[in-house]
Each structure stands twice: as C-alpha cells, then as structure tokens.
Amino acid sequence: VKSIWMKGKLIFLLASLFFFQTCLSARTLMVVGVTRTGARYPFEHMKEGDEEWLKHPGDVNEVGLRQHYVLGREFAKRYIHDTKLLSESYDPQEFYFRASDQERAIKSAYAQLAGLYMAGTGTLLDEYQQKHALPPLGSFNDFTQWQEQLRDAALPHFYQAAPVHSFGGEDYLLESAALCPAYTDYLNSYYKDNSGKKGPITIEEDSLMDSLYPTLAEKMGKDVGDFNLTYLAKVHDYVEGAYYLGKNPFELEVKTILDIQKAEEWYHYNYLLANEKLATLVNTNMFKSIHSYFNASIYSETKIKFAMFVGHELNLAGILKALEYEGDLKIPPFAALVTFTLTQEDDGIYYVTASYNFDWSKKWNLTEFENMIFDKKGNFTYDGDFMKFCNEKTEEKLAAVSLDINSGWQIAGWLIFVIGLILTWGTWYLVNIRKSKKSGYEQKINISGVTGEEDEDAQESLTQLGLCC
C-alpha cells in the first residue's frame, strides 16, 4: 500500500510540475516573417551556350523552389506541431501570405505553402460532391477518367490549395525601394559617381580589385577596362546563379568566386542595400504593419496567427540595418528569413522577438518595440507623410530638370523677353520725358502769374519733373 501511495504521489508531483511549467511558459500569439525569394537564374546571358541551363532569366529555379518548400516544412514543425500556433488542418483565417509582384517571389511563396500544408492535408469530397465537381462544359465532355483518378480528393495527392496575395506594381510594403524615386535617384547617382571606379575607396578593396579584375578579364575574354562596379554586379549575379545549379561557366577557381562575393558584399550591401535612406524607405510600412498585426492580435481583432511576406534582399537588408544585426554584414542569401514573434509570458507582459534565420535573435517587451518604431524612428520608420518622403527627390529633380530640358531655347526665350522689355520701357521713357519737358517749359513761362496755394502746387509739380527749384 505504501509503495502504491508513493507511486501515486510521484505521479501527482510530476503532473503538477508539468502543468506548472506549461502555465509559466510563453504563449506564442503571432508570427510575422519576411523572406527573400529562393535561388534564381541569372538575369542575363554572359557566355555562348549558357541557354542550355539558363532557361528563364531572373526566375526562381528548381533549387529555389526546394529551399522554400523546406522552409515551409520547418514552419509546419515549429508552428503546427511544436507550439500548436496553427491548426493541423488548413484554416484560411489563420494565416496570410503575400509576395511582391515578381514571378520568382510568387512561386517561392507557393512552394513555401506546399511545405507548410504538404500533400495529404487537402480536403475530401463526399459522393454527392464527387458527382457535381465538374465544370459546366456540356454533356458531350467525358470527365469519367478524372473522377476515377481523383476519387474523393479535391486535388491530386490531396494537395491543399492556399492563396498568395500580390498588389501588382503598387506594393509600397515589399517594393517601396523600387517604387520610391527618393531611392532610385540615390541608386542612379551612386552608379553614375562610381561607374568608373574599381570599388569603394579603401586600400584593401582597391587591392582586391587590382587582382580580381585582370583574373576575370582573362577568364571571360574581356578587356580589363570593361570592369567596374556596375559590371561586377552583373558578374556576381551570373556566377552566383550558376553556382546554385552546379555550374561554373568560366571555370573560375574557388578563391576567385569568393573574391567576387567579397567585393560585392563591400559595395553592394554596405553602400546600396543597407544605407539609411533605403532602410527607412523599406522599413516604414513594414514595421507599421507588423505593429498593426500585433495590436490586432492582442485585442482579438484578427484571427491571423501567421503572416509571411516574400520579397527580396532589399527588404531583409533594410530590416537587419534597423535591428543593428551583429553578424556578418553581407547580402542576405536566397531564402533568408527574418521573423518577428509576439508572445505573452508568465508576467502577463507581451514580448517581441526578432530572429534572423532562426539563429541570431533580439528581444524587447512590446513597449520597447513600439518606442523603437515610433520614437527612435531612425532606420525604422519615417515620421511624416511617407509618400512625400518617397517622392521628395523626384520633386527636387523635376524642378532642376525643368531648367535643364531645352535649356538653350529657354535661355534664348528669356533673353528675347528681357530685351523686348528694355526696349519697350526705353521707348516709353523717352516719349514721356519729351512730353514732360515741353509741359514744364510752358508751365515755367506762366509761373510768374501764379500766386498762393497754386504757386506751391505748381512748384511741387515742377520739382517732381526735375525742372524747378
């Protein structure tokens, strides 16, 4: 009896401890993520015969699709099985997927969704639905083979269809850098100012370029004078895209490939991706949206628990700049991920944890997070009219351009106008002076006959004309 009592007591203590730990553990309320598209084909052909593997320039390739599918499986493990944030069966009210209006981003998002709710989780049809799940194409069409093949599955392999939202060419959440003239002007200016340079002006970087450019010129059959920052970006895109497919078109040594990557990191990340202008443009709407999602979750104004935004390296670089990321400052790789997780812990306080690739992380209570966004602002959000900030450089540029366009004709027109004005005024002046002199002469002849107030008025009139006193 004593043994049974001791075992029961032990079981009770273990159950109590488990319940106590469960109550004290943080409760995940919502996750908002921003990710880069999967690996893609290079944007341009650079070697004869590369059409065999460079099939769709700029589009996500099979490696990139697999990257996002695996990312989706990781989300399923973390948020469906481990934390129970999402339901095991698909619930469209629980999540929101959005991609920039680029095919590579939209395809990456769908691949990720296929991993989150993989084949086998789709819906089933009953017998009545199976008979009526046909398009209205007329009785002469025979769909028997499809009915027999699918049976009770809505889609093959019980695939779960889910939506990905896109806002066309007006997405100021995921493509603000591309849409805002304030940044495109900066970008164009940077390329113009540095197009003839080997790299950002530091001794180490120039030394690297001195060895890298001749090596690339020899391997690619180019003149070393063809290489500058702009062309290096194209080479990097080509070599990187080929690398993910196991290709090395120019037979470059590993050291050369690493040097290309290193040089690209120096100028492309630090000078173009993570500058303050870009960070603020990219982050303003994103951080405000994250804050709105979290508030809606806290006040039960939304059922969304998982929101994912599939964008580009610009989006992640800007966010990492704002978060003061402490790791290697380099271009976020394909399928890189930043998540913001809202939790409520045992003290009843809400916390926000930012994580980069589920490795580096930073944590704030909700008040601290809000202060960073709305009080600190720098690199987080713009305090004011965002669209004005987005277009401010364009307005300045238009004012300058208005003087530059057809400036020769404008100057000539202004000269003609001014000369005409001078001639007109001169003619009027000469005519009126002659009249005034004649009038003054006549008044001067009769002035001796004017007395009293009339005399004072006459003298004043003549004084104004410069003919008297």
GROMACS .gro file of C-alpha atoms in nm:
model
  469
    1VAL     CA    1   0.000   0.000   0.000
    2LYS     CA    2   0.281   0.234   0.094
    3SER     CA    3   0.453   0.162  -0.238
    4ILE     CA    4   0.133   0.236  -0.430
    5TRP     CA    5   0.084   0.557  -0.230
    6MET     CA    6   0.443   0.671  -0.306
    7LYS     CA    7   0.400   0.600  -0.677
    8GLY     CA    8   0.072   0.794  -0.681
    9LYS     CA    9   0.236   1.084  -0.503
   10LEU     CA   10   0.524   1.085  -0.752
   11ILE     CA   11   0.284   1.081  -1.046
   12PHE     CA   12   0.087   1.367  -0.890
   13LEU     CA   13   0.405   1.575  -0.839
   14LEU     CA   14   0.523   1.514  -1.195
   15ALA     CA   15   0.181   1.607  -1.335
   16SER     CA   16   0.171   1.920  -1.119
   17LEU     CA   17   0.521   2.019  -1.232
   18PHE     CA   18   0.428   1.970  -1.597
   19PHE     CA   19   0.110   2.175  -1.553
   20PHE     CA   20   0.302   2.447  -1.365
   21GLN     CA   21   0.571   2.470  -1.636
   22THR     CA   22   0.306   2.480  -1.906
   23CYS     CA   23   0.130   2.769  -1.735
   24LEU     CA   24   0.455   2.962  -1.694
   25SER     CA   25   0.583   2.905  -2.049
   26ALA     CA   26   0.545   3.185  -2.301
   27ARG     CA   27   0.237   3.166  -2.520
   28THR     CA   28   0.301   3.237  -2.887
   29LEU     CA   29   0.030   3.462  -3.028
   30MET     CA   30   0.154   3.556  -3.373
   31VAL     CA   31   0.449   3.525  -3.610
   32VAL     CA   32   0.524   3.773  -3.890
   33GLY     CA   33   0.802   3.680  -4.131
   34VAL     CA   34   0.989   3.843  -4.419
   35THR     CA   35   1.188   3.622  -4.652
   36ARG     CA   36   1.390   3.654  -4.971
   37THR     CA   37   1.295   3.458  -5.281
   38GLY     CA   38   1.459   3.125  -5.349
   39ALA     CA   39   1.766   3.079  -5.569
   40ARG     CA   40   1.707   3.207  -5.920
   41TYR     CA   41   1.855   3.201  -6.264
   42PRO     CA   42   2.093   3.489  -6.352
   43PHE     CA   43   1.928   3.791  -6.509
   44GLU     CA   44   2.149   3.796  -6.819
   45HIS     CA   45   2.324   3.556  -7.055
   46MET     CA   46   2.701   3.612  -7.040
   47LYS     CA   47   2.852   3.314  -7.224
   48GLU     CA   48   2.771   3.147  -7.550
   49GLY     CA   49   2.587   2.821  -7.497
   50ASP     CA   50   2.455   2.901  -7.149
   51GLU     CA   51   2.100   2.874  -7.285
   52GLU     CA   52   2.121   2.503  -7.204
   53TRP     CA   53   2.098   2.573  -6.832
   54LEU     CA   54   1.994   2.940  -6.811
   55LYS     CA   55   1.637   2.872  -6.917
   56HIS     CA   56   1.436   3.152  -6.761
   57PRO     CA   57   1.650   3.457  -6.676
   58GLY     CA   58   1.558   3.609  -6.338
   59ASP     CA   59   1.304   3.340  -6.247
   60VAL     CA   60   1.327   3.111  -5.944
   61ASN     CA   61   1.490   2.779  -6.031
   62GLU     CA   62   1.434   2.426  -5.900
   63VAL     CA   63   1.684   2.482  -5.619
   64GLY     CA   64   1.497   2.793  -5.504
   65LEU     CA   65   1.165   2.608  -5.504
   66ARG     CA   66   1.313   2.333  -5.288
   67GLN     CA   67   1.457   2.595  -5.049
   68HIS     CA   68   1.115   2.742  -4.982
   69TYR     CA   69   0.944   2.405  -4.961
   70VAL     CA   70   1.189   2.303  -4.687
   71LEU     CA   71   1.130   2.639  -4.519
   72GLY     CA   72   0.759   2.559  -4.518
   73ARG     CA   73   0.826   2.220  -4.360
   74GLU     CA   74   1.025   2.393  -4.085
   75PHE     CA   75   0.732   2.628  -4.024
   76ALA     CA   76   0.499   2.327  -4.001
   77LYS     CA   77   0.724   2.168  -3.739
   78ARG     CA   78   0.756   2.484  -3.532
   79TYR     CA   79   0.409   2.635  -3.558
   80ILE     CA   80   0.178   2.338  -3.621
   81HIS     CA   81   0.337   2.052  -3.428
   82ASP     CA   82   0.554   2.217  -3.159
   83THR     CA   83   0.381   2.537  -3.049
   84LYS     CA   84   0.034   2.449  -3.183
   85LEU     CA   85   0.006   2.805  -3.315
   86LEU     CA   86  -0.164   2.684  -3.634
   87SER     CA   87  -0.426   2.416  -3.684
   88GLU     CA   88  -0.320   2.082  -3.833
   89SER     CA   89  -0.589   2.120  -4.097
   90TYR     CA   90  -0.585   2.424  -4.320
   91ASP     CA   91  -0.773   2.726  -4.186
   92PRO     CA   92  -0.761   3.029  -4.421
   93GLN     CA   93  -0.836   3.266  -4.134
   94GLU     CA   94  -0.516   3.175  -3.951
   95PHE     CA   95  -0.254   3.291  -4.197
   96TYR     CA   96  -0.177   3.545  -4.466
   97PHE     CA   97   0.078   3.508  -4.745
   98ARG     CA   98   0.188   3.799  -4.961
   99ALA     CA   99   0.453   3.824  -5.232
  100SER     CA  100   0.595   4.107  -5.437
  101ASP     CA  101   0.471   4.125  -5.795
  102GLN     CA  102   0.764   3.922  -5.931
  103GLU     CA  103   0.719   3.568  -6.058
  104ARG     CA  104   1.014   3.441  -5.854
  105ALA     CA  105   0.856   3.578  -5.535
  106ILE     CA  106   0.508   3.440  -5.608
  107LYS     CA  107   0.644   3.094  -5.696
  108SER     CA  108   0.862   3.092  -5.384
  109ALA     CA  109   0.556   3.171  -5.172
  110TYR     CA  110   0.356   2.886  -5.324
  111ALA     CA  111   0.647   2.645  -5.269
  112GLN     CA  112   0.660   2.752  -4.906
  113LEU     CA  113   0.287   2.694  -4.868
  114ALA     CA  114   0.325   2.347  -5.019
  115GLY     CA  115   0.568   2.272  -4.737
  116LEU     CA  116   0.352   2.426  -4.466
  117TYR     CA  117   0.045   2.225  -4.567
  118MET     CA  118   0.201   1.945  -4.768
  119ALA     CA  119   0.028   1.696  -4.995
  120GLY     CA  120  -0.210   1.477  -4.799
  121THR     CA  121  -0.364   1.759  -4.596
  122GLY     CA  122  -0.617   1.866  -4.858
  123THR     CA  123  -0.994   1.841  -4.835
  124LEU     CA  124  -1.211   1.538  -4.921
  125LEU     CA  125  -1.527   1.515  -5.128
  126ASP     CA  126  -1.828   1.301  -5.040
  127GLU     CA  127  -2.012   1.101  -5.306
  128TYR     CA  128  -2.259   1.378  -5.388
  129GLN     CA  129  -1.976   1.633  -5.428
  130GLN     CA  130  -1.776   1.397  -5.648
  131LYS     CA  131  -2.066   1.375  -5.893
  132HIS     CA  132  -2.107   1.752  -5.912
  133ALA     CA  133  -1.740   1.861  -5.900
  134LEU     CA  134  -1.729   1.920  -6.275
  135PRO     CA  135  -1.702   2.233  -6.490
  136PRO     CA  136  -2.015   2.329  -6.692
  137LEU     CA  137  -1.871   2.239  -7.031
  138GLY     CA  138  -2.164   2.045  -7.172
  139SER     CA  139  -2.277   1.682  -7.174
  140PHE     CA  140  -2.050   1.594  -7.469
  141ASN     CA  141  -1.742   1.618  -7.242
  142ASP     CA  142  -1.644   1.298  -7.064
  143PHE     CA  143  -1.478   1.356  -6.724
  144THR     CA  144  -1.503   0.995  -6.610
  145GLN     CA  145  -1.125   0.942  -6.613
  146TRP     CA  146  -1.067   1.239  -6.381
  147GLN     CA  147  -1.341   1.130  -6.143
  148GLU     CA  148  -1.196   0.782  -6.123
  149GLN     CA  149  -0.843   0.911  -6.078
  150LEU     CA  150  -0.921   1.170  -5.809
  151ARG     CA  151  -1.199   0.981  -5.629
  152ASP     CA  152  -1.254   1.167  -5.300
  153ALA     CA  153  -0.954   1.403  -5.333
  154ALA     CA  154  -1.031   1.759  -5.436
  155LEU     CA  155  -0.682   1.781  -5.592
  156PRO     CA  156  -0.423   1.516  -5.681
  157HIS     CA  157  -0.234   1.375  -5.382
  158PHE     CA  158  -0.475   1.562  -5.155
  159TYR     CA  159  -0.287   1.883  -5.227
  160GLN     CA  160  -0.404   2.181  -5.018
  161ALA     CA  161  -0.456   2.494  -5.226
  162ALA     CA  162  -0.395   2.825  -5.045
  163PRO     CA  163  -0.385   3.186  -5.167
  164VAL     CA  164  -0.085   3.416  -5.214
  165HIS     CA  165  -0.170   3.785  -5.229
  166SER     CA  166   0.008   4.032  -5.456
  167PHE     CA  167  -0.051   4.402  -5.506
  168GLY     CA  168   0.074   4.442  -5.859
  169GLY     CA  169   0.314   4.726  -5.929
  170GLU     CA  170   0.196   4.942  -5.637
  171ASP     CA  171   0.325   4.744  -5.341
  172TYR     CA  172   0.480   5.000  -5.107
  173LEU     CA  173   0.525   4.731  -4.844
  174LEU     CA  174   0.755   4.495  -5.038
  175GLU     CA  175   0.876   4.709  -5.329
  176SER     CA  176   0.899   5.061  -5.185
  177ALA     CA  177   1.269   5.089  -5.273
  178ALA     CA  178   1.194   5.021  -5.638
  179LEU     CA  179   0.885   5.244  -5.644
  180CYS     CA  180   1.022   5.542  -5.449
  181PRO     CA  181   1.216   5.792  -5.662
  182ALA     CA  182   1.393   5.902  -5.343
  183TYR     CA  183   1.589   5.577  -5.354
  184THR     CA  184   1.610   5.521  -5.729
  185ASP     CA  185   1.763   5.869  -5.761
  186TYR     CA  186   2.019   5.775  -5.497
  187LEU     CA  187   2.087   5.446  -5.675
  188ASN     CA  188   2.135   5.610  -6.015
  189SER     CA  189   2.357   5.874  -5.861
  190TYR     CA  190   2.570   5.610  -5.691
  191TYR     CA  191   2.622   5.413  -6.010
  192LYS     CA  192   2.698   5.731  -6.203
  193ASP     CA  193   2.951   5.853  -5.948
  194ASN     CA  194   3.121   5.514  -5.917
  195SER     CA  195   3.083   5.366  -6.265
  196GLY     CA  196   3.449   5.423  -6.348
  197LYS     CA  197   3.590   5.319  -6.012
  198LYS     CA  198   3.729   4.984  -5.915
  199GLY     CA  199   3.541   4.990  -5.586
  200PRO     CA  200   3.470   5.196  -5.277
  201ILE     CA  201   3.780   5.393  -5.195
  202THR     CA  202   3.972   5.192  -4.938
  203ILE     CA  203   4.320   5.049  -4.976
  204GLU     CA  204   4.214   4.692  -4.909
  205GLU     CA  205   3.925   4.700  -5.156
  206ASP     CA  206   4.130   4.862  -5.430
  207SER     CA  207   4.399   4.597  -5.377
  208LEU     CA  208   4.140   4.324  -5.421
  209MET     CA  209   4.006   4.482  -5.739
  210ASP     CA  210   4.360   4.512  -5.878
  211SER     CA  211   4.395   4.135  -5.867
  212LEU     CA  212   4.032   4.038  -5.931
  213TYR     CA  213   3.960   4.239  -6.246
  214PRO     CA  214   4.256   4.106  -6.451
  215THR     CA  215   4.170   3.748  -6.348
  216LEU     CA  216   3.807   3.788  -6.455
  217ALA     CA  217   3.906   3.963  -6.778
  218GLU     CA  218   4.129   3.672  -6.873
  219LYS     CA  219   3.873   3.405  -6.785
  220MET     CA  220   3.584   3.584  -6.951
  221GLY     CA  221   3.772   3.702  -7.259
  222LYS     CA  222   3.714   4.068  -7.175
  223ASP     CA  223   3.926   4.379  -7.157
  224VAL     CA  224   4.018   4.474  -6.801
  225GLY     CA  225   3.888   4.824  -6.879
  226ASP     CA  226   3.537   4.678  -6.909
  227PHE     CA  227   3.526   4.607  -6.535
  228ASN     CA  228   3.378   4.850  -6.286
  229LEU     CA  229   3.124   4.835  -6.005
  230THR     CA  230   2.826   4.812  -6.236
  231TYR     CA  231   2.970   4.528  -6.443
  232LEU     CA  232   3.093   4.347  -6.132
  233ALA     CA  233   2.733   4.332  -6.005
  234LYS     CA  234   2.630   4.154  -6.326
  235VAL     CA  235   2.920   3.910  -6.299
  236HIS     CA  236   2.829   3.835  -5.938
  237ASP     CA  237   2.465   3.770  -6.031
  238TYR     CA  238   2.572   3.537  -6.312
  239VAL     CA  239   2.830   3.343  -6.112
  240GLU     CA  240   2.601   3.311  -5.807
  241GLY     CA  241   2.304   3.192  -6.014
  242ALA     CA  242   2.522   2.938  -6.192
  243TYR     CA  243   2.672   2.816  -5.863
  244TYR     CA  244   2.332   2.714  -5.723
  245LEU     CA  245   2.282   2.496  -6.030
  246GLY     CA  246   2.626   2.338  -6.001
  247LYS     CA  247   2.762   2.533  -6.297
  248ASN     CA  248   3.092   2.717  -6.339
  249PRO     CA  249   3.073   2.860  -6.692
  250PHE     CA  250   3.404   3.047  -6.678
  251GLU     CA  251   3.587   2.774  -6.484
  252LEU     CA  252   3.676   3.011  -6.203
  253GLU     CA  253   3.879   2.897  -5.906
  254VAL     CA  254   3.709   2.888  -5.568
  255LYS     CA  255   3.923   3.180  -5.447
  256THR     CA  256   3.810   3.395  -5.740
  257ILE     CA  257   3.444   3.316  -5.672
  258LEU     CA  258   3.492   3.407  -5.306
  259ASP     CA  259   3.667   3.730  -5.405
  260ILE     CA  260   3.374   3.823  -5.628
  261GLN     CA  261   3.140   3.760  -5.337
  262LYS     CA  262   3.361   3.961  -5.101
  263ALA     CA  263   3.387   4.258  -5.336
  264GLU     CA  264   3.013   4.251  -5.399
  265GLU     CA  265   2.945   4.247  -5.026
  266TRP     CA  266   3.159   4.553  -4.970
  267TYR     CA  267   2.988   4.787  -5.208
  268HIS     CA  268   2.652   4.626  -5.281
  269TYR     CA  269   2.544   4.564  -4.923
  270ASN     CA  270   2.706   4.849  -4.734
  271TYR     CA  271   2.655   5.121  -4.995
  272LEU     CA  272   2.336   5.018  -5.175
  273LEU     CA  273   2.133   4.778  -4.962
  274ALA     CA  274   2.191   4.887  -4.604
  275ASN     CA  275   2.220   5.263  -4.631
  276GLU     CA  276   1.993   5.476  -4.413
  277LYS     CA  277   1.777   5.603  -4.699
  278LEU     CA  278   1.692   5.251  -4.810
  279ALA     CA  279   1.642   5.121  -4.457
  280THR     CA  280   1.385   5.390  -4.378
  281LEU     CA  281   1.204   5.353  -4.712
  282VAL     CA  282   1.187   4.975  -4.681
  283ASN     CA  283   1.101   4.964  -4.312
  284THR     CA  284   0.844   5.240  -4.264
  285ASN     CA  285   0.543   5.049  -4.393
  286MET     CA  286   0.675   4.708  -4.287
  287PHE     CA  287   0.729   4.794  -3.921
  288LYS     CA  288   0.399   4.980  -3.901
  289SER     CA  289   0.227   4.674  -4.049
  290ILE     CA  290   0.395   4.440  -3.800
  291HIS     CA  291   0.285   4.667  -3.516
  292SER     CA  292  -0.072   4.672  -3.651
  293TYR     CA  293  -0.079   4.292  -3.675
  294PHE     CA  294   0.041   4.255  -3.316
  295ASN     CA  295  -0.209   4.507  -3.183
  296ALA     CA  296  -0.493   4.334  -3.370
  297SER     CA  297  -0.385   4.003  -3.220
  298ILE     CA  298  -0.367   4.139  -2.864
  299TYR     CA  299  -0.711   4.298  -2.888
  300SER     CA  300  -0.863   3.996  -3.068
  301GLU     CA  301  -0.935   4.198  -3.381
  302THR     CA  302  -0.793   3.933  -3.614
  303LYS     CA  303  -0.769   3.556  -3.629
  304ILE     CA  304  -0.445   3.569  -3.828
  305LYS     CA  305  -0.162   3.396  -3.642
  306PHE     CA  306   0.099   3.361  -3.915
  307ALA     CA  307   0.179   3.625  -4.179
  308MET     CA  308   0.458   3.576  -4.432
  309PHE     CA  309   0.591   3.832  -4.680
  310VAL     CA  310   0.810   3.706  -4.965
  311GLY     CA  311   1.027   3.984  -5.100
  312HIS     CA  312   1.388   4.047  -5.192
  313GLU     CA  313   1.733   4.110  -5.047
  314LEU     CA  314   1.643   4.481  -5.019
  315ASN     CA  315   1.370   4.405  -4.766
  316LEU     CA  316   1.588   4.192  -4.543
  317ALA     CA  317   1.893   4.420  -4.564
  318GLY     CA  318   1.688   4.720  -4.456
  319ILE     CA  319   1.539   4.532  -4.161
  320LEU     CA  320   1.878   4.400  -4.049
  321LYS     CA  321   2.017   4.753  -4.067
  322ALA     CA  322   1.742   4.878  -3.835
  323LEU     CA  323   1.782   4.586  -3.596
  324GLU     CA  324   2.157   4.651  -3.575
  325TYR     CA  325   2.232   4.294  -3.677
  326GLU     CA  326   2.561   4.186  -3.522
  327GLY     CA  327   2.657   3.910  -3.765
  328ASP     CA  328   2.843   3.927  -4.095
  329LEU     CA  329   2.724   4.222  -4.299
  330LYS     CA  330   2.657   4.059  -4.631
  331ILE     CA  331   2.380   4.030  -4.883
  332PRO     CA  332   2.105   3.812  -4.732
  333PRO     CA  333   2.125   3.479  -4.918
  334PHE     CA  334   1.839   3.326  -5.113
  335ALA     CA  335   1.553   3.211  -4.887
  336ALA     CA  336   1.698   3.406  -4.590
  337LEU     CA  337   1.438   3.481  -4.325
  338VAL     CA  338   1.357   3.737  -4.056
  339THR     CA  339   1.074   3.658  -3.815
  340PHE     CA  340   0.901   3.869  -3.552
  341THR     CA  341   0.727   3.662  -3.285
  342LEU     CA  342   0.472   3.804  -3.042
  343THR     CA  343   0.447   3.617  -2.711
  344GLN     CA  344   0.282   3.668  -2.375
  345GLU     CA  345   0.487   3.535  -2.087
  346ASP     CA  346   0.409   3.440  -1.728
  347ASP     CA  347   0.439   3.801  -1.610
  348GLY     CA  348   0.149   3.895  -1.840
  349ILE     CA  349   0.374   4.124  -2.045
  350TYR     CA  350   0.388   4.099  -2.423
  351TYR     CA  351   0.727   4.048  -2.585
  352VAL     CA  352   0.856   4.070  -2.942
  353THR     CA  353   1.148   3.856  -3.056
  354ALA     CA  354   1.320   3.923  -3.389
  355SER     CA  355   1.517   3.633  -3.535
  356TYR     CA  356   1.739   3.605  -3.842
  357ASN     CA  357   1.747   3.256  -3.995
  358PHE     CA  358   1.643   3.113  -3.655
  359ASP     CA  359   1.995   3.186  -3.536
  360TRP     CA  360   2.065   3.542  -3.422
  361SER     CA  361   1.782   3.699  -3.222
  362LYS     CA  362   1.688   4.010  -3.027
  363LYS     CA  363   1.407   4.055  -2.775
  364TRP     CA  364   1.206   4.352  -2.643
  365ASN     CA  365   0.889   4.398  -2.445
  366LEU     CA  366   0.612   4.540  -2.660
  367THR     CA  367   0.655   4.893  -2.522
  368GLU     CA  368   1.025   4.893  -2.606
  369PHE     CA  369   0.946   4.764  -2.954
  370GLU     CA  370   0.690   5.041  -3.007
  371ASN     CA  371   0.936   5.303  -2.882
  372MET     CA  372   1.192   5.187  -3.135
  373ILE     CA  373   0.944   5.213  -3.418
  374PHE     CA  374   0.772   5.539  -3.330
  375ASP     CA  375   1.017   5.727  -3.108
  376LYS     CA  376   1.364   5.621  -3.218
  377LYS     CA  377   1.244   5.608  -3.579
  378GLY     CA  378   1.585   5.624  -3.748
  379ASN     CA  379   1.606   5.333  -3.997
  380PHE     CA  380   1.272   5.205  -3.864
  381THR     CA  381   1.001   5.445  -3.977
  382TYR     CA  382   0.966   5.788  -4.131
  383ASP     CA  383   0.790   6.042  -3.912
  384GLY     CA  384   0.558   6.220  -4.153
  385ASP     CA  385   0.397   6.180  -4.492
  386PHE     CA  386   0.558   5.865  -4.633
  387MET     CA  387   0.459   5.933  -4.992
  388LYS     CA  388   0.608   6.280  -4.973
  389PHE     CA  389   0.929   6.127  -4.837
  390CYS     CA  390   0.911   5.864  -5.109
  391ASN     CA  391   0.884   6.127  -5.382
  392GLU     CA  392   1.081   6.417  -5.237
  393LYS     CA  393   1.386   6.366  -5.456
  394THR     CA  394   1.165   6.349  -5.764
  395GLU     CA  395   1.011   6.687  -5.685
  396GLU     CA  396   1.357   6.840  -5.646
  397LYS     CA  397   1.474   6.668  -5.958
  398LEU     CA  398   1.174   6.786  -6.159
  399ALA     CA  399   1.249   7.144  -6.055
  400ALA     CA  400   1.606   7.103  -6.174
  401VAL     CA  401   1.510   6.916  -6.488
  402SER     CA  402   1.261   7.187  -6.580
  403LEU     CA  403   1.558   7.421  -6.616
  404ASP     CA  404   1.772   7.169  -6.800
  405ILE     CA  405   1.524   7.044  -7.061
  406ASN     CA  406   1.562   7.254  -7.377
  407SER     CA  407   1.771   7.493  -7.169
  408GLY     CA  408   1.915   7.657  -7.481
  409TRP     CA  409   1.571   7.752  -7.609
  410GLN     CA  410   1.464   7.864  -7.262
  411ILE     CA  411   1.766   8.093  -7.223
  412ALA     CA  412   1.710   8.238  -7.568
  413GLY     CA  413   1.344   8.297  -7.489
  414TRP     CA  414   1.429   8.471  -7.162
  415LEU     CA  415   1.686   8.694  -7.339
  416ILE     CA  416   1.437   8.795  -7.607
  417PHE     CA  417   1.178   8.872  -7.340
  418VAL     CA  418   1.419   9.084  -7.135
  419ILE     CA  419   1.548   9.274  -7.442
  420GLY     CA  420   1.192   9.341  -7.554
  421LEU     CA  421   1.103   9.467  -7.208
  422ILE     CA  422   1.403   9.701  -7.204
  423LEU     CA  423   1.321   9.842  -7.548
  424THR     CA  424   0.956   9.893  -7.457
  425TRP     CA  425   1.044  10.068  -7.133
  426GLY     CA  426   1.311  10.280  -7.304
  427THR     CA  427   1.071  10.395  -7.576
  428TRP     CA  428   0.807  10.484  -7.320
  429TYR     CA  429   1.063  10.671  -7.110
  430LEU     CA  430   1.195  10.883  -7.399
  431VAL     CA  431   0.847  10.974  -7.524
  432ASN     CA  432   0.726  11.077  -7.177
  433ILE     CA  433   1.042  11.274  -7.096
  434ARG     CA  434   0.998  11.483  -7.413
  435LYS     CA  435   0.635  11.549  -7.323
  436SER     CA  436   0.732  11.637  -6.969
  437LYS     CA  437   0.997  11.885  -7.084
  438LYS     CA  438   0.752  12.057  -7.317
  439SER     CA  439   0.486  12.077  -7.045
  440GLY     CA  440   0.742  12.205  -6.798
  441TYR     CA  441   0.860  12.472  -7.037
  442GLU     CA  442   0.503  12.601  -7.083
  443GLN     CA  443   0.442  12.599  -6.706
  444LYS     CA  444   0.769  12.782  -6.650
  445ILE     CA  445   0.663  13.064  -6.882
  446ASN     CA  446   0.341  13.122  -6.687
  447ILE     CA  447   0.475  13.057  -6.339
  448SER     CA  448   0.521  13.423  -6.262
  449GLY     CA  449   0.146  13.470  -6.280
  450VAL     CA  450   0.071  13.201  -6.021
  451THR     CA  451   0.038  13.300  -5.657
  452GLY     CA  452  -0.056  13.147  -5.316
  453GLU     CA  453  -0.150  12.777  -5.299
  454GLU     CA  454  -0.146  12.749  -5.678
  455ASP     CA  455   0.216  12.862  -5.671
  456GLU     CA  456   0.315  12.591  -5.421
  457ASP     CA  457   0.134  12.318  -5.622
  458ALA     CA  458   0.299  12.430  -5.940
  459GLN     CA  459   0.642  12.432  -5.782
  460GLU     CA  460   0.584  12.079  -5.642
  461SER     CA  461   0.481  11.950  -5.985
  462LEU     CA  462   0.785  12.102  -6.149
  463THR     CA  463   1.011  11.967  -5.875
  464GLN     CA  464   0.882  11.613  -5.939
  465LEU     CA  465   0.966  11.656  -6.303
  466GLY     CA  466   1.313  11.784  -6.216
  467LEU     CA  467   1.250  12.117  -6.387
  468CYS     CA  468   1.225  12.352  -6.096
  469CYS     CA  469   1.382  12.470  -5.776
   0.00000   0.00000   0.00000
